[in-house]
């Protein structure tokens, strides 16, 4: 929470932490405080009670895992930086869990927590760069809480003495229960922070792509394998390390592709990603003799928000609009930001009626949308209503190619704006081919 960059000191009163909504601020500070308390208790239990300190073999295992974690982060630095650029509106999954859970099975909780600190500390220096510190401290705290919960499951299952690797059916069940608990606690804590930090975000949007959680599951599974090898055949660990580094790219490829095609301000698809997706959907529709719906929407008088409250407030409103649009579309629909304040929604398999129904839901939601923003003078304000005009078109009813489909929807959008804004206009079959007219502000 002290540094916002690698070399730039930010006075405490200017920390981005304080800009969080009050419920989110209390939640984040509470989780951080619990993590600090758990760390203190873990350290105290290591040097007292039933332990006489840390064994040399545990220090060796800690050093191996710490070095492996650092090498892993360094080798994946490029891809992790790109994924870090994506909007923080869904859980950010990674493979740090691999080394942390391996440490949890091999080491006392205090050293497992130290491994979390090493991992996030190195990431701060080499991977994340200039980012918001309180988010990373919170992420490290969720790892600590998840590790403490998993350690409690291991102890309850009578796996008390390290190494706590599965040696039979019952111990395997206990380790799997601990891994499931680790994932659930970490996931739930992150979801809570997202929902409290973004009141306009939907629960479905906050959950993100659940398939991405397979990355964490894979990491936990590999953590068990690393712990087992380190406990019995430590010289095999470097071979597994090479395997992990090789698999990293493939495990994170879906997220990498989304991050590369994600607009940083809104979390929506970029124009280039959207433009590459449209021909694919049209080709699929042609082969299946199906339809593809297209919605183009342009925010009405959005320039007034920027002029009145400042561009940061405009960015916040635009992000809220993107979240609202995604909350009203169907599973599998693609929402993109194709211009400054212009969005596009691709609806595979949708009829004209379905496209108009989606458009009406979005229109009603944006009309009543309220967004809390900070003005250029650090004064809080509430924007009520961010209406938009809509143009709809359906392939192959009104167009046979991508360019014709976009032109038809664009012409319908311009008609909606000229008709008084905050309206929905559907393109009719065989629309006139005209030059793209200059849009109204």
XYZ file of C-alpha atoms in Angstrom:
441
model
C 0.000 0.000 0.000
C 3.035 2.268 0.169
C 4.286 2.179 -3.375
C 2.279 2.521 -6.553
C 5.274 1.956 -8.748
C 8.783 0.669 -8.444
C 10.367 3.984 -7.623
C 7.557 6.442 -7.005
C 6.627 7.280 -3.434
C 2.979 8.096 -2.912
C 1.914 9.817 0.336
C -0.466 7.677 2.407
C -3.361 10.111 1.937
C -3.132 9.634 -1.835
C -3.163 5.829 -1.851
C -5.657 4.398 -4.347
C -6.856 2.165 -1.525
C -8.926 5.023 -0.079
C -10.847 5.452 -3.341
C -12.566 2.094 -2.841
C -16.258 2.140 -1.878
C -16.614 2.035 1.916
C -17.850 -1.610 2.059
C -15.002 -2.729 -0.196
C -12.459 -0.779 1.849
C -13.593 -2.433 5.068
C -13.587 -5.850 3.407
C -10.065 -5.483 1.964
C -8.596 -4.132 5.199
C -10.358 -6.872 7.160
C -8.924 -9.637 4.983
C -5.462 -8.046 5.178
C -5.719 -7.809 8.973
C -6.751 -11.456 9.295
C -3.836 -12.475 7.068
C -1.401 -10.539 9.274
C -2.875 -12.176 12.386
C -2.602 -15.658 10.863
C 1.005 -14.944 9.900
C 1.867 -13.852 13.454
C 0.215 -16.911 14.963
C 1.944 -19.222 12.468
C 5.350 -17.781 13.295
C 4.640 -18.055 17.021
C 3.584 -21.699 16.711
C 6.752 -22.527 14.784
C 9.051 -21.451 17.607
C 6.927 -22.734 20.481
C 4.463 -25.447 21.359
C 5.051 -28.822 19.743
C 7.800 -27.525 17.471
C 11.401 -26.668 18.336
C 12.035 -24.619 15.234
C 12.447 -25.275 11.535
C 14.325 -28.381 10.470
C 17.242 -28.197 8.007
C 15.299 -30.367 5.555
C 12.427 -27.854 5.678
C 14.774 -24.955 4.984
C 16.116 -26.935 2.016
C 12.605 -27.605 0.704
C 11.711 -23.938 1.181
C 14.789 -22.841 -0.780
C 13.991 -25.259 -3.615
C 10.374 -24.079 -3.856
C 11.323 -20.406 -3.592
C 13.910 -20.710 -6.376
C 11.509 -22.725 -8.525
C 8.760 -20.141 -7.989
C 11.062 -17.276 -8.959
C 12.320 -19.083 -12.067
C 8.744 -19.886 -13.041
C 7.625 -16.266 -12.657
C 10.631 -14.977 -14.573
C 10.099 -17.355 -17.472
C 6.396 -16.430 -17.679
C 6.939 -12.709 -17.154
C 5.806 -11.635 -20.635
C 2.523 -13.505 -20.656
C 1.712 -12.512 -17.063
C 2.248 -8.840 -17.862
C -0.203 -9.041 -20.754
C -2.795 -10.790 -18.613
C -2.315 -8.186 -15.890
C -3.454 -5.508 -18.371
C -6.942 -7.036 -18.559
C -9.735 -5.353 -16.592
C -10.070 -6.469 -12.969
C -13.693 -7.480 -13.183
C -13.239 -11.222 -12.836
C -10.908 -13.523 -10.895
C -7.292 -13.429 -12.023
C -6.024 -17.001 -12.143
C -2.381 -17.987 -12.111
C -0.024 -20.817 -11.215
C 1.437 -19.363 -8.016
C -0.888 -21.824 -6.301
C 1.369 -24.648 -7.528
C 4.351 -23.699 -5.359
C 2.286 -22.431 -2.436
C 0.290 -25.638 -2.099
C 3.438 -27.731 -2.495
C 4.918 -25.673 0.333
C 1.814 -26.242 2.428
C 2.346 -30.017 2.176
C 6.095 -29.886 2.839
C 6.543 -27.011 5.276
C 5.099 -25.522 8.454
C 2.469 -22.856 7.751
C 4.899 -20.054 8.610
C 7.245 -21.056 5.778
C 4.336 -21.616 3.390
C 3.295 -18.022 4.114
C 6.894 -16.900 3.541
C 6.656 -18.577 0.144
C 3.572 -16.465 -0.637
C 5.529 -13.335 0.307
C 8.487 -14.343 -1.881
C 6.203 -15.102 -4.837
C 4.214 -11.863 -4.691
C 7.261 -9.800 -3.763
C 9.161 -10.990 -6.814
C 6.070 -10.506 -8.977
C 5.842 -6.932 -7.730
C 9.430 -6.222 -8.695
C 9.608 -8.055 -12.009
C 6.143 -8.823 -13.344
C 3.476 -6.325 -12.356
C 5.542 -3.152 -12.393
C 3.467 -0.026 -11.937
C 0.159 -1.277 -10.597
C -2.101 -0.665 -7.630
C -0.368 -2.048 -4.555
C -3.406 -2.749 -2.393
C -4.749 -5.217 -4.968
C -1.593 -7.317 -4.824
C -1.416 -7.165 -1.034
C -5.028 -8.314 -0.942
C -4.251 -11.147 -3.392
C -1.370 -12.294 -1.194
C -3.704 -12.124 1.812
C -6.252 -14.376 0.105
C -3.458 -16.894 -0.501
C -2.574 -16.785 3.205
C -6.177 -17.277 4.317
C -6.663 -20.096 1.815
C -3.463 -21.766 2.995
C -4.519 -21.499 6.651
C -7.900 -23.058 5.850
C -6.265 -25.882 3.878
C -3.762 -26.468 6.714
C -6.697 -26.817 9.127
C -8.208 -29.504 6.867
C -4.895 -31.368 6.774
C -4.644 -31.309 10.569
C -8.262 -32.399 10.931
C -7.453 -35.330 8.639
C -4.562 -36.299 10.948
C -1.893 -35.181 8.455
C 0.016 -33.209 11.046
C 3.690 -33.982 10.513
C 5.413 -32.710 7.372
C 5.692 -33.910 4.666
C 1.939 -34.364 4.386
C 1.790 -36.037 0.987
C -0.786 -38.750 0.227
C 0.472 -42.276 0.890
C -2.851 -44.109 0.726
C -6.539 -43.709 -0.163
C -7.521 -41.915 3.062
C -4.606 -39.480 3.022
C -5.335 -38.791 -0.650
C -8.930 -37.868 0.247
C -7.646 -35.493 2.937
C -5.177 -33.809 0.565
C -7.885 -33.424 -2.098
C -10.218 -31.911 0.517
C -7.464 -29.481 1.519
C -6.860 -28.520 -2.119
C -10.597 -27.985 -2.676
C -10.770 -25.827 0.448
C -7.771 -23.789 -0.687
C -9.424 -23.101 -4.050
C -12.857 -22.314 -2.592
C -11.602 -19.884 0.052
C -9.346 -18.017 -2.372
C -12.054 -17.870 -5.055
C -14.770 -16.704 -2.649
C -12.580 -13.957 -1.174
C -11.719 -12.588 -4.611
C -15.356 -12.676 -5.775
C -16.404 -10.761 -2.663
C -13.833 -8.044 -3.348
C -14.939 -7.696 -6.983
C -18.632 -7.358 -6.108
C -17.999 -4.835 -3.322
C -15.525 -2.788 -5.383
C -17.807 -2.648 -8.447
C -21.423 -2.207 -7.258
C -22.598 -2.160 -10.878
C -20.979 -5.520 -11.658
C -23.225 -8.552 -11.983
C -22.590 -11.767 -10.069
C -22.261 -13.649 -13.357
C -19.684 -11.203 -14.621
C -17.735 -11.355 -11.357
C -17.530 -15.137 -11.560
C -15.782 -14.792 -14.921
C -15.128 -17.852 -17.026
C -15.337 -20.766 -14.598
C -13.297 -22.824 -17.049
C -10.393 -20.526 -16.181
C -10.410 -21.992 -12.686
C -9.062 -25.177 -14.242
C -5.744 -23.323 -14.222
C -5.871 -23.189 -10.423
C -7.005 -26.819 -10.212
C -4.088 -27.834 -12.434
C -1.729 -25.793 -10.277
C -2.918 -27.457 -7.082
C -2.580 -30.892 -8.661
C 0.938 -30.126 -9.815
C 1.672 -28.838 -6.311
C 0.826 -32.253 -4.864
C 3.126 -33.890 -7.418
C 5.982 -31.485 -6.642
C 5.580 -32.084 -2.905
C 5.592 -35.857 -3.353
C 8.724 -35.773 -5.498
C 10.516 -33.324 -3.221
C 9.777 -35.564 -0.231
C 10.917 -38.821 -1.871
C 12.894 -38.080 -5.044
C 14.125 -34.469 -4.855
C 16.414 -34.830 -7.877
C 13.375 -35.419 -10.081
C 11.920 -31.991 -9.212
C 14.020 -30.132 -11.854
C 12.558 -32.423 -14.536
C 9.032 -31.632 -13.352
C 10.015 -27.957 -13.274
C 10.794 -28.083 -16.997
C 7.421 -29.722 -17.594
C 5.640 -26.982 -15.631
C 7.346 -24.241 -17.611
C 6.404 -25.946 -20.870
C 2.769 -26.391 -19.857
C 2.393 -22.849 -18.535
C 1.746 -21.318 -21.940
C -0.851 -23.896 -22.913
C -2.678 -23.699 -19.585
C -2.943 -19.926 -19.819
C -3.426 -19.613 -23.587
C -7.199 -18.930 -23.396
C -6.679 -16.159 -20.840
C -3.716 -14.825 -22.805
C -5.827 -14.573 -25.943
C -8.625 -12.811 -24.105
C -6.199 -10.396 -22.445
C -4.624 -9.607 -25.813
C -8.087 -8.925 -27.241
C -9.477 -7.054 -24.242
C -10.018 -3.317 -24.058
C -8.236 -2.119 -20.909
C -10.803 0.549 -19.974
C -13.941 -1.568 -20.284
C -12.933 -5.218 -20.252
C -14.808 -5.676 -23.534
C -13.369 -7.085 -26.741
C -11.158 -4.800 -28.814
C -12.123 -3.733 -32.357
C -9.506 -6.042 -33.878
C -10.647 -9.050 -31.881
C -14.278 -8.332 -32.725
C -13.502 -7.860 -36.415
C -11.799 -11.268 -36.497
C -14.737 -12.937 -34.710
C -17.496 -11.658 -37.022
C -16.382 -13.501 -40.211
C -16.002 -16.711 -38.201
C -19.575 -16.442 -36.910
C -20.936 -15.597 -40.359
C -19.176 -18.605 -41.873
C -20.554 -20.836 -39.119
C -24.053 -19.442 -39.651
C -23.798 -20.085 -43.373
C -22.788 -23.702 -42.871
C -25.544 -24.253 -40.291
C -28.118 -22.200 -42.206
C -28.499 -20.072 -39.116
C -28.526 -16.353 -38.332
C -26.231 -13.799 -36.690
C -27.582 -10.695 -35.013
C -25.655 -7.463 -34.684
C -26.323 -4.536 -32.365
C -24.471 -1.260 -32.702
C -25.022 1.188 -29.851
C -23.704 4.669 -29.371
C -23.954 6.489 -26.048
C -26.070 9.636 -26.313
C -24.298 12.854 -25.370
C -21.436 10.980 -23.719
C -19.188 13.924 -24.463
C -21.157 15.922 -21.875
C -20.062 13.489 -19.146
C -16.395 14.004 -20.033
C -16.836 17.768 -20.246
C -18.758 18.011 -16.961
C -16.974 15.502 -14.724
C -13.651 14.874 -16.477
C -12.264 12.000 -18.506
C -11.549 9.673 -15.522
C -15.241 9.913 -14.639
C -16.100 9.245 -18.261
C -13.911 6.149 -18.199
C -15.679 4.954 -15.042
C -19.083 5.494 -16.668
C -17.959 3.692 -19.817
C -16.776 0.736 -17.753
C -20.138 0.622 -15.954
C -21.902 0.681 -19.321
C -19.797 -2.239 -20.538
C -20.622 -4.248 -17.407
C -24.317 -3.468 -17.821
C -24.351 -4.545 -21.463
C -22.598 -7.808 -20.677
C -25.114 -8.491 -17.903
C -28.029 -8.323 -20.368
C -26.677 -10.355 -23.293
C -26.851 -14.109 -23.654
C -24.147 -16.623 -22.830
C -21.885 -16.808 -25.882
C -22.660 -13.316 -27.207
C -19.650 -11.086 -27.851
C -19.578 -7.472 -26.656
C -16.887 -5.155 -28.025
C -15.872 -1.539 -27.792
C -15.477 -0.531 -31.422
C -15.095 3.227 -30.950
C -14.721 5.880 -28.280
C -18.250 5.486 -26.918
C -19.607 2.999 -29.452
C -20.184 -0.646 -28.596
C -21.120 -3.643 -30.718
C -22.845 -6.870 -29.706
C -22.611 -9.997 -31.846
C -25.467 -12.453 -31.221
C -24.922 -15.815 -32.969
C -28.131 -17.642 -33.860
C -30.406 -14.749 -32.858
C -33.541 -13.791 -34.768
C -34.595 -10.184 -35.241
C -37.075 -10.514 -32.362
C -34.363 -11.838 -30.032
C -31.947 -9.092 -31.044
C -34.579 -6.426 -30.338
C -35.412 -7.991 -26.984
C -31.759 -7.860 -25.960
C -31.512 -4.271 -27.195
C -34.555 -3.231 -25.169
C -33.167 -4.804 -21.991
C -29.884 -2.986 -22.487
C -31.656 0.302 -23.301
C -33.786 0.146 -20.144
C -30.810 -0.747 -17.963
C -28.642 2.075 -19.321
C -31.468 4.591 -18.970
C -31.697 3.872 -15.239
C -27.978 3.239 -14.669
C -26.386 5.179 -11.805
C -22.626 5.557 -11.623
C -20.673 7.043 -8.718
C -17.644 8.978 -9.955
C -14.962 11.318 -8.677
C -14.819 14.617 -10.542
C -11.713 16.461 -11.628
C -11.859 18.381 -8.330
C -11.970 15.203 -6.170
C -15.654 15.712 -5.449
C -17.938 12.678 -5.576
C -20.873 12.800 -7.963
C -23.532 10.431 -9.219
C -24.352 10.129 -12.904
C -27.963 9.052 -13.381
C -28.771 7.502 -16.724
C -26.332 6.848 -19.567
C -28.789 6.363 -22.473
C -27.816 5.030 -25.869
C -29.171 4.718 -29.390
C -29.274 1.306 -31.078
C -29.050 -0.038 -34.600
C -29.896 -3.699 -35.208
C -29.284 -5.959 -38.204
C -29.535 -9.698 -38.789
C -27.573 -11.919 -41.180
C -28.636 -13.116 -43.748
C -31.978 -11.253 -43.611
C -30.553 -7.823 -44.429
C -26.936 -8.525 -45.434
C -24.794 -11.245 -46.907
C -21.315 -10.097 -45.851
C -19.658 -8.603 -42.792
C -19.316 -5.153 -44.371
C -22.964 -5.130 -45.406
C -24.083 -6.266 -41.956
C -22.085 -3.577 -40.168
C -23.267 -0.931 -42.645
C -26.894 -1.937 -42.180
C -26.627 -1.765 -38.374
C -24.694 1.505 -38.578
C -27.321 3.120 -40.811
C -30.044 1.973 -38.419
C -28.067 3.479 -35.528
C -27.828 6.842 -37.276
C -31.567 6.732 -37.943
C -32.179 6.124 -34.220
C -30.054 9.106 -33.227
C -31.750 11.378 -35.766
C -35.143 10.230 -34.497
C -34.463 11.617 -31.030
C -31.867 9.295 -29.446
C -32.424 6.602 -26.807
C -34.238 4.567 -29.457
C -33.854 1.218 -31.214
C -34.063 0.953 -35.001
C -33.899 -2.344 -36.879
C -32.435 -2.448 -40.380
C -34.822 -3.562 -43.094
C -33.906 -6.026 -45.867
C -31.703 -4.698 -48.647
C -30.743 -1.397 -47.015
C -29.427 1.311 -49.310
C -25.646 1.287 -49.621
C -24.496 4.753 -48.593
C -21.318 6.250 -47.339
C -20.893 6.081 -43.594
C -22.343 9.385 -42.392
C -20.670 11.407 -39.692
C -22.096 10.429 -36.328
C -23.883 12.927 -34.130
C -22.305 13.884 -30.836
